[in-house]
């Protein structure tokens, strides 16, 4: 049986998303990127979740490795790797939005907007991969 072929634009998009998730995981591993202290009345759901365990490192790291592995070895399952990326990005976006909106005064929402956009791109990649890669 022939090995499925991932169209070049989807391959490049997938590789870029894998690198993005690798960067997100690295930001939680490298102590130089420790977030600034919260101000009075500020809430960070992202930090609460991170305090429970290395969820963001594991989630973003697993997505980066998963997409790279699937691109290299199992291209027909690319939609599954992007579904993982969508899940992790949506969870991060939800935590970022919740923390921003719970803060008094509200904190900047740029991280929430970027995470939401990342989740949306993964959603598009799931849709395209499920229909194009066979």
Short mmCIF file of C-alpha atoms in Angstrom, two decimals:
data_model
loop_
_atom_site.label_atom_id
_atom_site.label_comp_id
_atom_site.label_asym_id
_atom_site.label_seq_id
_atom_site.Cartn_x
_atom_site.Cartn_y
_atom_site.Cartn_z
CA UNK A 1 0.00 0.00 0.00
CA UNK A 2 1.27 3.48 -0.84
CA UNK A 3 2.23 5.77 1.98
CA UNK A 4 -0.07 8.81 2.28
CA UNK A 5 1.41 12.09 1.13
CA UNK A 6 0.95 15.29 3.13
CA UNK A 7 0.58 18.28 0.78
CA UNK A 8 3.51 20.67 1.12
CA UNK A 9 1.50 23.64 2.56
CA UNK A 10 -0.02 21.39 5.25
CA UNK A 11 3.39 19.87 5.97
CA UNK A 12 4.94 23.33 6.44
CA UNK A 13 2.02 24.49 8.61
CA UNK A 14 2.31 21.35 10.74
CA UNK A 15 6.06 21.78 11.16
CA UNK A 16 5.61 25.43 12.17
CA UNK A 17 2.96 24.46 14.72
CA UNK A 18 5.29 21.78 16.12
CA UNK A 19 8.06 24.38 16.50
CA UNK A 20 5.60 26.78 18.15
CA UNK A 21 4.59 24.13 20.69
CA UNK A 22 8.23 23.27 21.29
CA UNK A 23 8.85 26.95 22.03
CA UNK A 24 5.90 27.06 24.43
CA UNK A 25 7.23 24.00 26.28
CA UNK A 26 10.72 25.52 26.38
CA UNK A 27 9.36 28.73 27.88
CA UNK A 28 8.17 26.72 30.89
CA UNK A 29 11.45 24.79 31.23
CA UNK A 30 13.97 27.64 30.93
CA UNK A 31 14.27 29.66 34.16
CA UNK A 32 15.12 32.82 32.17
CA UNK A 33 11.48 32.97 31.08
CA UNK A 34 9.95 32.96 34.57
CA UNK A 35 6.83 35.16 34.46
CA UNK A 36 6.81 38.46 36.29
CA UNK A 37 5.09 38.61 39.69
CA UNK A 38 1.36 39.20 39.66
CA UNK A 39 0.10 42.58 40.78
CA UNK A 40 -2.53 43.07 43.48
CA UNK A 41 -5.88 41.69 42.36
CA UNK A 42 -4.30 39.77 39.47
CA UNK A 43 -5.19 36.10 38.91
CA UNK A 44 -3.34 33.55 36.77
CA UNK A 45 -5.20 30.30 36.16
CA UNK A 46 -2.30 29.24 33.93
CA UNK A 47 0.04 29.43 36.95
CA UNK A 48 -2.44 27.62 39.20
CA UNK A 49 -2.54 24.73 36.74
CA UNK A 50 1.26 24.73 36.37
CA UNK A 51 1.58 24.58 40.18
CA UNK A 52 -0.36 21.28 40.15
CA UNK A 53 2.19 19.67 37.84
CA UNK A 54 4.08 20.22 34.61
CA UNK A 55 0.91 20.14 32.51
CA UNK A 56 1.94 22.86 30.07
CA UNK A 57 5.41 21.42 29.55
CA UNK A 58 3.98 17.94 28.98
CA UNK A 59 1.10 19.12 26.80
CA UNK A 60 3.06 21.45 24.55
CA UNK A 61 6.04 19.09 24.44
CA UNK A 62 3.91 16.03 23.59
CA UNK A 63 2.19 17.98 20.84
CA UNK A 64 5.51 19.08 19.31
CA UNK A 65 6.90 15.54 19.39
CA UNK A 66 3.58 14.06 18.23
CA UNK A 67 3.28 16.27 15.19
CA UNK A 68 6.92 15.69 14.21
CA UNK A 69 6.59 11.92 14.65
CA UNK A 70 3.35 11.74 12.71
CA UNK A 71 4.74 13.85 9.85
CA UNK A 72 7.77 11.59 9.64
CA UNK A 73 6.25 8.16 10.21
CA UNK A 74 2.41 8.13 10.20
CA UNK A 75 1.14 10.87 7.86
CA UNK A 76 -2.39 9.43 7.65
CA UNK A 77 -2.80 10.17 11.37
CA UNK A 78 -1.83 13.84 11.13
CA UNK A 79 -5.33 14.93 12.10
CA UNK A 80 -4.93 13.14 15.47
CA UNK A 81 -1.73 15.05 16.28
CA UNK A 82 -3.43 18.32 15.43
CA UNK A 83 -6.41 17.34 17.58
CA UNK A 84 -3.97 17.00 20.50
CA UNK A 85 -2.55 20.43 19.64
CA UNK A 86 -6.05 21.87 19.49
CA UNK A 87 -6.87 20.42 22.91
CA UNK A 88 -3.72 21.71 24.61
CA UNK A 89 -3.97 25.14 22.98
CA UNK A 90 -7.67 25.48 23.81
CA UNK A 91 -7.03 24.51 27.44
CA UNK A 92 -4.23 27.07 27.67
CA UNK A 93 -6.39 29.73 26.01
CA UNK A 94 -9.27 29.00 28.38
CA UNK A 95 -6.97 29.31 31.39
CA UNK A 96 -5.49 32.54 30.04
CA UNK A 97 -8.92 34.06 29.28
CA UNK A 98 -10.27 33.03 32.68
CA UNK A 99 -7.32 34.54 34.53
CA UNK A 100 -7.49 37.76 32.52
CA UNK A 101 -11.20 38.21 33.06
CA UNK A 102 -11.10 37.27 36.77
CA UNK A 103 -8.42 39.85 37.54
CA UNK A 104 -9.35 43.23 38.94
CA UNK A 105 -8.37 45.32 37.07
CA UNK A 106 -8.43 42.97 34.05
CA UNK A 107 -4.98 41.91 32.93
CA UNK A 108 -3.81 42.11 29.31
CA UNK A 109 -5.42 39.53 27.06
CA UNK A 110 -2.66 39.20 24.44
CA UNK A 111 -1.63 35.72 25.63
CA UNK A 112 -5.26 34.57 25.59
CA UNK A 113 -5.76 35.95 22.07
CA UNK A 114 -2.58 34.28 20.77
CA UNK A 115 -3.44 30.93 22.39
CA UNK A 116 -6.95 31.13 20.93
CA UNK A 117 -5.48 31.79 17.50
CA UNK A 118 -3.13 28.83 17.90
CA UNK A 119 -6.08 26.60 18.78
CA UNK A 120 -8.03 27.89 15.76
CA UNK A 121 -5.13 27.12 13.40
CA UNK A 122 -4.92 23.60 14.85
CA UNK A 123 -8.67 23.25 14.26
CA UNK A 124 -8.20 24.22 10.62
CA UNK A 125 -5.29 21.76 10.34
CA UNK A 126 -7.46 18.95 11.79
CA UNK A 127 -10.15 19.69 9.24
CA UNK A 128 -7.74 19.84 6.28
CA UNK A 129 -5.67 16.83 7.33
CA UNK A 130 -8.75 14.65 7.84
CA UNK A 131 -9.98 15.44 4.33
CA UNK A 132 -6.77 15.69 2.30
CA UNK A 133 -4.31 13.16 3.72
CA UNK A 134 -5.44 9.63 2.92
#
